[in-house]
Coordinates of C-alpha atoms and ligand atoms in Angstrom, one line a residue:
M29 CA -5.1 2.6 -3.6
C30 CA -7.4 2.8 -6.6
G31 CA -5.8 2.5 -10.1
I32 CA -7.1 4.3 -13.1
T33 CA -6.4 3.9 -16.8
G34 CA -7.7 5.1 -20.1
Y35 CA -7.0 4.4 -23.8
I36 CA -8.1 6.0 -27.0
G37 CA -6.6 4.8 -30.3
Y38 CA -6.7 2.4 -33.2
D39 CA -7.2 -0.9 -31.3
E40 CA -10.0 -2.4 -29.3
A41 CA -10.0 -0.6 -25.9
A42 CA -11.3 -3.3 -23.5
P43 CA -8.4 -5.8 -23.8
L44 CA -5.9 -2.9 -23.4
L45 CA -7.7 -1.5 -20.4
I46 CA -7.7 -5.0 -18.8
R47 CA -3.9 -5.4 -19.5
A48 CA -3.3 -2.0 -17.9
L49 CA -5.5 -2.7 -14.9
K50 CA -3.5 -5.9 -14.3
K51 CA -0.3 -3.8 -14.2
L52 CA -2.0 -1.7 -11.5
E53 CA -3.3 -4.6 -9.5
Y54 CA -0.4 -4.3 -7.0
R55 CA -1.9 -1.0 -5.8
G56 CA -4.5 -2.9 -4.0
Y57 CA -8.2 -3.2 -5.0
D58 CA -11.5 -5.0 -4.3
S59 CA -13.4 -4.4 -7.5
A60 CA -12.7 -3.5 -11.1
G61 CA -14.5 -2.0 -14.1
V62 CA -14.3 -0.5 -17.5
A63 CA -16.4 1.9 -19.7
V64 CA -16.0 1.8 -23.4
I65 CA -17.4 4.2 -26.1
D66 CA -19.0 2.4 -29.1
N67 CA -21.1 4.1 -31.7
E68 CA -21.5 7.2 -29.5
R69 CA -22.8 5.2 -26.6
I70 CA -21.2 4.2 -23.4
F71 CA -21.1 0.6 -22.2
V72 CA -20.0 -0.1 -18.6
R73 CA -18.9 -3.5 -17.2
K74 CA -17.9 -3.5 -13.5
M75 CA -17.9 -6.0 -10.6
K76 CA -16.7 -6.8 -7.2
G77 CA -13.7 -9.1 -7.0
Q78 CA -10.6 -9.7 -9.0
I79 CA -9.8 -8.3 -12.5
K80 CA -9.8 -11.9 -13.9
L81 CA -13.5 -12.0 -13.3
L82 CA -14.0 -8.9 -15.2
D83 CA -11.7 -10.2 -17.9
E84 CA -13.6 -13.5 -18.1
S85 CA -16.9 -11.6 -18.4
L86 CA -15.4 -9.4 -21.2
L87 CA -14.1 -12.5 -23.0
S88 CA -17.6 -14.1 -22.9
F89 CA -19.5 -10.9 -23.7
P90 CA -17.1 -8.5 -25.3
L91 CA -17.5 -4.7 -25.3
G92 CA -16.4 -3.2 -28.6
G93 CA -15.0 0.3 -29.0
K94 CA -11.7 2.0 -29.4
A95 CA -11.8 4.4 -26.4
G96 CA -12.4 3.7 -22.8
I97 CA -11.5 4.1 -19.2
G98 CA -10.8 1.5 -16.5
H99 CA -10.5 1.3 -12.7
T100 CA -9.5 -0.8 -9.8
R101 CA -11.3 0.3 -6.7
W102 CA -10.0 0.2 -3.1
A103 CA -13.1 0.9 -1.1
T104 CA -13.2 4.1 1.0
H105 CA -16.9 5.2 0.8
G106 CA -19.3 2.3 0.5
E107 CA -18.6 -1.4 0.8
P108 CA -16.9 -3.3 -2.1
S109 CA -19.8 -4.2 -4.4
D110 CA -20.7 -4.2 -8.1
I111 CA -22.7 -1.0 -7.7
N112 CA -20.0 0.9 -5.9
S113 CA -17.4 -0.2 -8.4
H114 CA -16.2 2.4 -10.9
P115 CA -16.9 3.7 -13.6
H116 CA -19.9 5.7 -12.5
T117 CA -22.2 7.4 -15.0
D118 CA -24.6 10.3 -15.0
S119 CA -28.3 9.6 -14.9
E120 CA -28.6 9.3 -18.7
G121 CA -25.5 7.2 -19.1
R122 CA -23.8 9.7 -21.4
I123 CA -20.8 10.5 -19.2
A124 CA -18.6 8.0 -17.3
I125 CA -15.8 8.6 -14.9
V126 CA -13.2 6.8 -12.8
H127 CA -11.7 8.3 -9.8
N128 CA -8.7 7.8 -7.4
G129 CA -8.9 9.9 -4.3
I130 CA -11.5 11.2 -1.9
V131 CA -14.1 13.9 -2.3
E132 CA -14.1 15.3 1.3
N133 CA -17.2 17.5 0.8
Y134 CA -19.2 14.8 -1.0
I135 CA -22.1 14.8 1.5
K136 CA -22.8 18.5 1.0
L137 CA -22.5 18.1 -2.8
K138 CA -24.8 15.0 -2.8
Q139 CA -27.5 16.9 -0.8
W140 CA -27.2 19.8 -3.3
L141 CA -27.6 17.4 -6.2
Q142 CA -30.5 15.5 -4.6
G143 CA -32.2 18.9 -4.1
R144 CA -32.1 19.2 -7.9
G145 CA -33.7 15.8 -8.4
V146 CA -30.6 13.6 -8.9
V147 CA -31.0 10.0 -7.9
F148 CA -27.9 8.3 -6.6
R149 CA -27.2 4.7 -7.3
S150 CA -24.0 4.1 -5.3
D151 CA -22.7 4.9 -1.8
T152 CA -19.5 6.4 -3.2
D153 CA -18.1 9.9 -3.0
T154 CA -17.2 9.6 -6.7
E155 CA -20.7 9.5 -8.0
V156 CA -21.2 13.2 -7.1
I157 CA -18.5 14.1 -9.6
V158 CA -20.1 12.7 -12.6
H159 CA -23.5 14.2 -11.7
I160 CA -22.0 17.7 -11.2
I161 CA -20.1 17.4 -14.5
N162 CA -23.4 16.5 -16.2
Y163 CA -25.2 19.4 -14.3
F164 CA -22.8 22.0 -15.7
Y165 CA -22.6 20.3 -19.1
R166 CA -26.4 20.4 -19.6
G167 CA -26.9 23.7 -17.8
N168 CA -24.1 26.0 -19.0
G169 CA -24.1 25.3 -22.7
G170 CA -20.3 24.9 -22.7
G171 CA -18.3 21.8 -23.7
L172 CA -17.3 18.9 -21.5
L173 CA -14.0 20.5 -20.6
D174 CA -15.7 23.6 -19.4
A175 CA -18.1 21.5 -17.3
L176 CA -15.2 19.6 -15.8
I177 CA -13.3 22.8 -14.9
E178 CA -16.4 24.2 -13.1
T179 CA -16.8 20.8 -11.3
L180 CA -13.3 20.7 -10.1
K181 CA -13.7 24.1 -8.4
L182 CA -16.3 22.5 -6.1
L183 CA -14.3 19.5 -5.0
N184 CA -12.4 19.4 -1.8
G185 CA -10.0 16.5 -1.4
S186 CA -7.9 14.7 -3.9
Y187 CA -8.5 13.2 -7.3
A188 CA -7.1 11.6 -10.4
L189 CA -10.0 11.4 -12.8
A190 CA -10.6 10.0 -16.3
I191 CA -13.8 10.9 -18.1
V192 CA -15.4 9.8 -21.3
S193 CA -18.5 11.2 -22.9
A194 CA -20.7 9.7 -25.6
D195 CA -20.9 13.2 -27.0
Y196 CA -17.1 13.3 -27.4
P197 CA -16.1 9.9 -28.6
D198 CA -12.8 11.3 -30.0
R199 CA -11.3 12.1 -26.6
I200 CA -10.7 11.2 -22.9
I201 CA -10.3 13.9 -20.4
A202 CA -8.2 13.4 -17.3
A203 CA -7.4 15.7 -14.3
R204 CA -5.2 15.5 -11.3
K205 CA -5.1 16.9 -7.8
G206 CA -3.2 15.0 -5.1
S207 CA -3.4 11.6 -6.8
P208 CA -0.8 10.5 -9.4
L209 CA -1.6 10.5 -13.1
I210 CA 0.7 9.8 -16.1
A211 CA 0.0 10.1 -19.8
G212 CA 1.8 9.0 -22.9
V213 CA 1.3 8.4 -26.6
G214 CA 2.2 5.0 -28.0
K215 CA 2.1 3.4 -31.5
T216 CA -1.5 2.5 -31.2
G217 CA -3.0 5.4 -29.4
S218 CA -2.8 7.5 -26.2
F219 CA -2.8 6.2 -22.7
I220 CA -3.4 7.4 -19.2
A221 CA -2.7 5.6 -15.9
S222 CA -2.0 6.0 -12.2
D223 CA 1.5 4.5 -12.5
I224 CA 4.3 3.8 -14.9
P225 CA 4.1 0.0 -15.2
A226 CA 0.7 0.3 -17.0
L227 CA 2.2 2.4 -19.7
L228 CA 5.6 0.7 -20.2
E229 CA 4.5 -1.7 -22.9
H230 CA 3.3 1.3 -25.0
T231 CA 5.7 4.0 -24.3
R232 CA 8.6 5.1 -22.1
D233 CA 8.1 8.8 -22.8
V234 CA 5.5 10.0 -20.4
I235 CA 4.0 13.2 -19.1
F236 CA 3.6 13.5 -15.3
L237 CA 0.5 15.6 -14.7
E238 CA 0.9 18.1 -11.9
D239 CA -1.8 19.1 -9.4
G240 CA -4.4 21.3 -11.1
E241 CA -3.6 20.1 -14.6
I242 CA -6.0 18.5 -17.1
A243 CA -5.0 16.3 -20.0
V244 CA -7.1 15.8 -23.1
L245 CA -6.2 12.6 -24.9
Y246 CA -6.8 12.1 -28.6
R247 CA -5.8 9.1 -30.6
D248 CA -2.4 10.5 -31.6
H249 CA -1.7 13.4 -29.3
I250 CA -2.3 14.8 -25.9
E251 CA -3.2 18.4 -25.0
L252 CA -2.2 19.6 -21.6
R253 CA -4.3 22.3 -19.9
G254 CA -4.2 24.4 -16.8
S255 CA -7.0 24.6 -14.2
E256 CA -8.8 27.3 -16.2
G257 CA -8.3 25.4 -19.5
E258 CA -5.3 27.4 -20.7
A259 CA -2.9 25.5 -22.9
L260 CA 0.3 24.2 -21.3
K261 CA 3.5 22.7 -22.6
R262 CA 5.5 20.0 -20.9
E263 CA 8.5 17.9 -22.0
T264 CA 8.0 14.2 -21.7
T265 CA 10.1 12.3 -19.2
H266 CA 11.9 9.2 -20.5
I267 CA 11.6 6.2 -18.2
E268 CA 14.6 3.9 -18.1
W269 CA 12.7 1.0 -16.5
D270 CA 12.2 -1.9 -19.0
I271 CA 9.1 -4.0 -19.4
E272 CA 10.7 -7.1 -17.9
S273 CA 11.5 -5.3 -14.7
A274 CA 7.7 -5.0 -14.2
E275 CA 7.1 -8.7 -14.9
K276 CA 7.4 -11.7 -12.6
G277 CA 10.2 -13.3 -14.7
G278 CA 9.6 -16.9 -13.6
Y279 CA 9.2 -16.2 -9.9
P280 CA 5.9 -17.2 -8.3
H281 CA 5.4 -13.7 -6.8
F282 CA 6.8 -10.2 -7.4
M283 CA 7.8 -10.1 -3.7
L284 CA 10.2 -13.0 -4.1
K285 CA 11.5 -11.6 -7.3
E286 CA 12.1 -8.3 -5.7
I287 CA 13.8 -9.9 -2.7
F288 CA 16.2 -11.6 -5.1
E289 CA 16.7 -8.4 -7.1
Q290 CA 18.3 -6.8 -4.1
P291 CA 22.0 -7.5 -4.9
K292 CA 21.5 -5.9 -8.3
A293 CA 19.4 -3.1 -6.9
M294 CA 22.0 -2.2 -4.2
S295 CA 24.7 -2.4 -6.8
D296 CA 22.7 0.0 -9.0
A297 CA 22.3 2.4 -6.1
L298 CA 26.0 2.2 -5.2
G299 CA 27.5 2.1 -8.7
P300 CA 27.0 5.7 -9.9
R301 CA 28.0 7.1 -6.5
L302 CA 31.4 5.3 -6.2
K303 CA 34.5 6.2 -8.2
K304 CA 38.3 5.8 -8.1
D305 CA 40.5 8.7 -7.0
S306 CA 43.9 9.4 -8.4
A307 CA 45.5 6.9 -6.0
S308 CA 42.9 4.2 -7.2
N309 CA 41.1 4.3 -3.9
T310 CA 37.3 3.9 -4.1
I311 CA 35.6 7.1 -2.9
I312 CA 32.0 8.3 -2.7
D313 CA 31.0 10.8 -5.4
F314 CA 27.6 12.0 -4.3
D315 CA 27.4 14.9 -6.8
E316 CA 23.6 15.1 -7.0
V317 CA 23.5 16.2 -3.3
K318 CA 26.2 19.0 -3.2
L319 CA 27.2 18.6 0.4
D320 CA 27.9 22.3 0.9
E321 CA 28.3 24.2 4.2
R322 CA 24.6 23.9 4.9
W323 CA 25.1 20.2 5.3
T324 CA 28.5 20.2 7.0
Q325 CA 27.4 22.9 9.4
A326 CA 23.8 21.5 9.9
R327 CA 22.7 21.6 13.5
R328 CA 20.0 19.0 13.0
I329 CA 18.8 16.6 10.3
L330 CA 15.2 15.3 10.3
F331 CA 14.0 12.2 8.5
V332 CA 10.3 12.1 7.7
A333 CA 8.5 9.1 6.1
C334 CA 5.9 6.4 6.5
G335 CA 6.0 2.6 7.0
T336 CA 9.1 0.9 5.7
A337 CA 10.6 4.2 4.6
Y338 CA 10.2 5.4 8.2
H339 CA 12.3 2.4 9.3
A340 CA 15.0 3.4 6.7
G341 CA 14.9 6.8 8.4
I342 CA 15.6 5.3 11.8
I343 CA 18.6 3.5 10.3
G344 CA 19.5 7.0 8.9
K345 CA 19.4 8.4 12.4
Y346 CA 21.8 5.8 13.7
A347 CA 24.1 6.0 10.7
L348 CA 24.3 9.8 10.6
E349 CA 24.9 10.1 14.3
H350 CA 27.4 7.3 14.2
F351 CA 29.4 8.4 11.2
A352 CA 28.8 12.1 10.9
R353 CA 28.1 13.1 14.5
I354 CA 25.1 15.2 13.6
P355 CA 21.9 15.2 15.8
V356 CA 19.1 13.5 13.9
E357 CA 15.4 13.1 14.5
V358 CA 13.0 10.8 12.8
D359 CA 9.3 11.5 12.4
I360 CA 6.3 9.6 11.0
A361 CA 5.0 11.9 8.3
S362 CA 1.4 11.8 9.6
E363 CA 2.6 12.8 13.1
Y364 CA 5.0 15.5 11.9
R365 CA 2.4 17.3 9.8
Y366 CA -0.4 17.5 12.4
R367 CA 1.5 18.3 15.6
R368 CA 3.3 21.6 16.0
P369 CA 6.9 20.7 15.1
V370 CA 9.6 23.3 15.9
F371 CA 11.0 24.5 12.6
D372 CA 14.5 25.9 12.1
K373 CA 15.5 27.2 8.8
N374 CA 18.9 25.6 9.2
D375 CA 17.3 22.2 9.4
I376 CA 17.8 19.7 6.6
V377 CA 14.7 17.6 6.1
I378 CA 15.2 14.2 4.4
V379 CA 12.0 12.8 3.1
I380 CA 11.9 9.2 2.1
S381 CA 9.3 7.5 -0.1
Q382 CA 9.6 4.7 -2.5
S383 CA 6.6 5.8 -4.6
G384 CA 7.1 9.5 -4.1
E385 CA 3.3 9.8 -3.9
T386 CA 2.4 9.0 -0.3
A387 CA -0.1 11.7 0.7
D388 CA 1.2 12.2 4.3
T389 CA 4.8 12.3 3.2
L390 CA 4.1 14.9 0.5
A391 CA 2.1 17.0 3.0
A392 CA 5.1 16.8 5.5
M393 CA 7.5 17.8 2.7
R394 CA 5.4 20.8 1.8
L395 CA 5.1 21.9 5.4
A396 CA 8.8 21.7 5.9
K397 CA 9.4 23.7 2.8
Q398 CA 6.9 26.4 3.7
N399 CA 8.7 26.8 7.0
G400 CA 12.1 27.4 5.3
S401 CA 13.7 23.9 5.6
R402 CA 15.7 22.6 2.7
V403 CA 14.1 19.3 1.6
F404 CA 16.2 16.4 0.3
A405 CA 14.2 13.5 -1.1
I406 CA 15.1 9.8 -1.4
T407 CA 12.7 8.2 -3.8
N408 CA 12.5 5.4 -6.4
V409 CA 10.2 6.9 -8.9
P410 CA 11.4 9.4 -11.4
G411 CA 8.8 12.1 -12.1
S412 CA 6.9 11.4 -8.9
T413 CA 5.5 14.4 -7.0
L414 CA 8.1 14.1 -4.4
S415 CA 10.9 14.1 -6.9
R416 CA 9.4 17.2 -8.6
E417 CA 8.8 19.3 -5.4
A418 CA 11.9 18.5 -3.3
D419 CA 14.9 20.8 -3.4
T420 CA 17.3 17.8 -4.1
V421 CA 16.5 14.3 -5.2
V422 CA 18.5 11.1 -4.8
Y423 CA 17.1 8.2 -6.7
T424 CA 17.4 4.7 -5.3
Y425 CA 17.5 3.0 -8.8
A426 CA 15.7 -0.1 -7.4
G427 CA 13.5 -0.4 -10.6
P428 CA 9.8 -0.9 -10.3
E429 CA 8.7 -2.3 -7.0
I430 CA 5.3 -4.0 -7.6
A431 CA 4.7 -6.1 -4.4
V432 CA 2.9 -4.2 -1.7
A433 CA 5.5 -5.2 0.9
S434 CA 8.5 -3.1 0.2
T435 CA 11.9 -5.0 0.0
K436 CA 14.4 -3.7 -2.5
A437 CA 13.2 -0.2 -2.2
F438 CA 14.1 -0.4 1.5
T439 CA 17.6 -1.7 1.1
T440 CA 18.4 0.8 -1.6
Q441 CA 17.1 3.6 0.5
V442 CA 19.4 2.5 3.3
V443 CA 22.3 2.2 0.8
C444 CA 21.8 5.9 -0.2
I445 CA 21.6 6.9 3.5
Y446 CA 24.9 5.1 4.3
L447 CA 26.6 6.9 1.4
L448 CA 25.4 10.2 2.7
A449 CA 26.4 9.4 6.2
L450 CA 29.9 8.3 5.3
E451 CA 30.5 11.3 3.0
L452 CA 29.2 13.7 5.5
G453 CA 31.3 12.1 8.2
R454 CA 34.4 12.5 6.0
L455 CA 33.6 16.1 5.2
R456 CA 33.0 16.9 8.9
G457 CA 36.3 15.3 9.9
Q458 CA 34.6 12.6 11.9
I459 CA 36.0 9.6 10.0
S460 CA 39.8 9.0 9.4
A461 CA 41.0 8.4 5.9
Q462 CA 41.8 4.8 6.8
D463 CA 38.3 4.1 8.3
Y464 CA 36.7 5.8 5.4
Q465 CA 38.4 3.4 3.0
R466 CA 37.4 0.4 5.1
Y467 CA 33.8 1.5 5.2
V468 CA 33.6 2.2 1.5
A469 CA 35.1 -1.2 0.8
A470 CA 32.6 -2.9 3.1
L471 CA 29.7 -1.1 1.6
S472 CA 30.8 -2.1 -1.9
A473 CA 30.9 -5.7 -0.9
I474 CA 27.3 -5.8 0.4
P475 CA 25.6 -6.8 -2.9
K476 CA 27.8 -9.9 -3.2
Q477 CA 27.1 -10.8 0.5
A478 CA 23.4 -10.3 -0.1
R479 CA 23.6 -12.9 -2.9
Q480 CA 25.3 -15.4 -0.5
I481 CA 22.3 -14.9 1.9
L482 CA 19.8 -15.5 -0.9
D483 CA 21.7 -18.7 -1.8
K484 CA 20.6 -20.0 1.6
K485 CA 16.9 -19.3 1.0
E486 CA 15.9 -23.0 1.6
S487 CA 17.0 -22.9 5.3
I488 CA 14.6 -19.9 5.8
Q489 CA 11.9 -21.7 3.9
R490 CA 12.3 -24.8 6.2
L491 CA 12.3 -22.5 9.2
A492 CA 9.0 -20.8 8.1
S493 CA 7.4 -24.2 7.5
R494 CA 8.2 -25.2 11.1
Q495 CA 7.2 -21.9 12.8
F496 CA 4.5 -20.2 10.6
N497 CA 1.7 -21.4 12.9
K498 CA 2.9 -19.5 16.0
T499 CA 0.3 -17.0 17.0
K500 CA 2.9 -14.4 18.1
M501 CA 6.2 -13.5 16.5
F502 CA 8.4 -10.9 18.1
F503 CA 11.6 -9.3 16.8
M504 CA 14.2 -7.8 19.0
G505 CA 17.6 -6.1 18.7
R506 CA 19.7 -3.3 20.0
Q507 CA 21.3 -0.3 18.1
F508 CA 21.2 -1.0 14.3
D509 CA 19.3 -4.2 15.0
Y510 CA 16.4 -2.4 16.4
P511 CA 15.1 -0.7 13.2
V512 CA 15.7 -4.0 11.4
S513 CA 13.4 -5.6 14.0
M514 CA 10.8 -3.0 13.3
E515 CA 11.0 -3.6 9.6
S516 CA 10.9 -7.4 10.0
A517 CA 7.8 -7.2 12.2
L518 CA 6.1 -4.9 9.7
K519 CA 6.9 -7.3 6.8
L520 CA 5.5 -10.3 8.7
K521 CA 2.3 -8.6 9.8
E522 CA 1.7 -7.2 6.3
I523 CA 1.7 -10.4 4.4
S524 CA 1.4 -13.3 6.9
Y525 CA -1.2 -11.6 9.1
T526 CA 0.6 -12.9 12.2
H527 CA 0.6 -10.7 15.2
S528 CA 4.2 -9.5 15.2
E529 CA 5.9 -6.7 17.1
A530 CA 9.4 -5.3 17.4
F531 CA 11.1 -4.5 20.7
A532 CA 14.3 -2.7 21.5
A533 CA 15.8 -5.6 23.4
G534 CA 16.5 -3.4 26.4
E535 CA 12.8 -2.7 26.7
L536 CA 11.8 -6.3 27.0
K537 CA 11.6 -6.3 30.8
H538 CA 9.7 -3.0 30.8
G539 CA 6.5 -4.7 29.5
P540 CA 6.7 -6.8 26.4
I541 CA 8.0 -9.9 28.1
A542 CA 4.6 -10.3 29.7
L543 CA 3.4 -11.4 26.2
V544 CA 5.9 -14.2 25.8
D545 CA 4.7 -17.8 26.1
S546 CA 5.2 -21.1 24.4
D547 CA 3.1 -20.0 21.4
T548 CA 5.7 -17.3 20.6
L549 CA 8.6 -17.1 18.3
V550 CA 11.2 -14.5 19.2
V551 CA 13.6 -13.6 16.4
T552 CA 16.7 -11.9 17.8
F553 CA 19.0 -9.9 15.6
A554 CA 22.5 -10.1 17.2
T555 CA 25.0 -8.2 15.0
Q556 CA 26.3 -5.6 17.3
K557 CA 29.3 -7.3 18.8
A558 CA 29.7 -5.0 21.8
L559 CA 26.2 -6.1 22.9
F560 CA 26.4 -9.8 22.4
E561 CA 26.3 -10.6 26.1
K562 CA 23.3 -8.5 26.7
M563 CA 21.5 -10.2 23.8
I564 CA 22.4 -13.7 25.2
S565 CA 20.6 -12.6 28.4
N566 CA 17.6 -11.4 26.5
I567 CA 17.4 -14.6 24.6
R568 CA 17.5 -16.6 27.8
E569 CA 14.7 -14.5 29.2
V570 CA 12.4 -15.4 26.4
T571 CA 13.3 -19.1 26.0
S572 CA 13.0 -19.7 29.7
R573 CA 9.4 -18.6 29.3
G574 CA 8.8 -21.2 26.6
A575 CA 9.3 -19.1 23.4
A576 CA 11.0 -20.6 20.4
S577 CA 14.0 -18.7 19.3
L578 CA 15.7 -17.8 16.1
V579 CA 19.0 -15.8 16.2
I580 CA 20.3 -13.9 13.2
T581 CA 24.0 -13.2 13.7
W582 CA 27.4 -13.3 12.0
E583 CA 29.1 -16.4 10.5
G584 CA 31.7 -17.8 12.9
V585 CA 29.8 -16.6 16.0
D586 CA 29.0 -20.0 17.6
F587 CA 28.0 -19.2 21.2
F588 CA 24.4 -18.4 20.4
D589 CA 24.0 -22.1 19.6
T590 CA 23.8 -22.7 23.3
V591 CA 20.8 -20.4 23.9
S592 CA 18.8 -20.7 20.7
D593 CA 17.1 -23.6 18.8
E594 CA 17.6 -21.9 15.4
I595 CA 20.5 -19.8 14.1
F596 CA 20.8 -18.1 10.7
T597 CA 24.2 -16.6 9.9
L598 CA 25.2 -13.7 7.8
P599 CA 28.5 -13.0 6.0
E600 CA 30.2 -10.5 8.2
T601 CA 30.4 -6.8 7.5
E602 CA 30.8 -3.7 9.6
D603 CA 28.3 -3.9 12.5
S604 CA 26.9 -0.6 11.4
F605 CA 26.0 -1.9 8.0
S606 CA 24.2 -5.0 9.3
P607 CA 20.7 -3.8 8.4
L608 CA 21.4 -4.2 4.7
L609 CA 22.1 -7.9 5.3
A610 CA 20.1 -8.8 8.4
V611 CA 16.8 -7.7 6.8
I612 CA 17.0 -10.2 4.0
P613 CA 16.4 -13.4 5.9
A614 CA 13.5 -11.6 7.7
Q615 CA 12.0 -10.6 4.3
L616 CA 12.3 -14.3 3.1
F617 CA 10.8 -15.5 6.4
A618 CA 7.8 -13.2 6.1
Y619 CA 7.4 -14.3 2.5
Y620 CA 7.5 -18.0 3.2
C621 CA 5.2 -17.7 6.2
A622 CA 2.7 -15.9 4.0
V623 CA 2.9 -18.7 1.4
Q624 CA 2.5 -21.4 4.1
H625 CA -0.7 -19.6 5.3
G626 CA -2.0 -19.6 1.7
N627 CA -2.0 -15.8 1.5
T628 CA -1.2 -13.8 -1.6
P629 CA 2.1 -12.1 -0.6
D630 CA 2.0 -9.5 -3.5
K631 CA -1.5 -8.3 -2.6
P632 CA -2.1 -8.5 1.1
R633 CA -5.6 -7.9 2.4
N634 CA -6.6 -4.3 3.2
L635 CA -3.3 -2.8 2.0
A636 CA -2.4 -0.7 -1.0
K637 CA 1.0 -0.1 -2.5
S638 CA 0.8 3.6 -2.7
V639 CA -1.1 5.3 0.0
T640 CA -2.3 8.4 -1.9
V641 CA -5.1 9.3 0.5
E642 CA -4.6 10.6 4.0
Ligands
LIG8 C1 5.9 -1.4 3.2 O1 6.1 -2.8 3.1 C2 4.6 -0.9 3.2 N1 3.7 -1.4 2.3 C3 4.4 0.6 3.5 O2 4.7 0.7 4.9 C4 5.2 1.6 2.7 O3 6.5 1.6 3.0 C5 4.6 3.0 3.1 O4 3.3 3.1 2.7 C6 5.4 4.2 2.5 O5 5.3 4.1 1.1 P1 6.3 5.0 0.3 O6 7.7 4.6 0.5 O7 5.9 4.8 -1.2 O8 6.1 6.4 0.7

């Protein structure tokens, strides 16, 4: 979704704003703009299209000034166009704002303003905000902060806002409700942005604004205020991520880099949670969770998430039922929050979100908490809203994930879920000491095995070059292979724009097989040994209808050669851990298909990295 940034300091603002916007590009956008204050006047440059167009324009015709705000827009109200791009200004051009979020009552507010003679230039919901600020600023005789406070009281919906005024060239004011906003002071000035990567080159000590809070940025300090303007204090949070982790590092795209970072990311997720006991056995030490009686006696666990994180939740259901023998349900956050779920105060709700900012996931978490459930969060972003509001947080330690299509965040979420499932299984007496040792050893070996798969990337690349033109690509599997199929289909559709679906292989004959013809590729995950024979039958059913077939199975399993044209093998692990390995060739396949199609895998059309609106 939209990205916002702001800078006030000792250097020229425009180049710094452009650099920050480039770091926010991954969030998805269709236009970009900046507003800079110079000599107590505001100058705006904004346009439809990529940031590099804006950058080129600013290089040819620079805007001077040491304070400014910037924005990447992901259109919600009004088509992508120069005029609808942010920043928006009041009628006199004395106040400029950028906004991430949606003003739900903007029509009513617009009519109210039009009744007072305000002429609108854009179709956006955002423009109402700047006119209302101006209305209160001119009418009430107070300062800009007072005008903003009055304005925010009228807005329904969500916002992260940054505001500059020609009358206050020494400050930027920012406010948050429902959309992320992070501020920090660096060597050359103060910064504000929607996400951490935009600030990393200036500071790693940041303030995460909470809903209802306002930040006033000066060159060398930031004041934090409450919704009535009262002064607040907040410790900064130190971000461990380094700058390199948010750069491409020689890879053509972030997505490929992030796929290749998975062995390290999974190691980082496992490392702090494994230790040696007195007999030198490796055991799980999940001390951040405190698996007390509420966990061991839980009657039900519920996973709630969106998209890829939801697929991690389905693997969580299979894993917790398999290892810990606890009933588990999985819900899509946007469904959970709007239907009437049955709450039980003994439930444990596990909310999964890479960003920790997904609007529906946050709303689901709040609903569960209000109804007495204990909420456990799995997230990648320290300081995110989810991490601050959940009862317990487990970090995935994947480092920044920039590509819109989630890869390393998914595998590290699944690693954390397996650790939880195994430890809970042990505490509930569902896993013998011997099996526990075997499972922990197998899990510890996964990062190395992931590396072996990545070493075979060329074979997936060749496969993609042969198959990318198929108009339909289906993924099927049973048990742990089913959620992997779902995740693989999502990855492919997100970045290659190919029609892809996932089927539980047993459902094939209940409908989906009607879609199969010679323009179809069916990717079969076959890692559940007890179900090999059933999978062979399913593969025959699709190939006999003309589909091309790729089977992903274990090394040393040779009988799929007789039924499938293409085979990709994985180093063998426990069947129940197969998702951690099987998803990797599917991620690579999606990536290479996207490249073959000439798409931009990091920034797929219509998608945003962090879905902060409902
Ligand atoms: C994954 O490739 C997607 N871009 C998307 O489904 C994502 O997983 C979903 O929006 C949830 O995001 P979150 O993990 O940040 O909550």
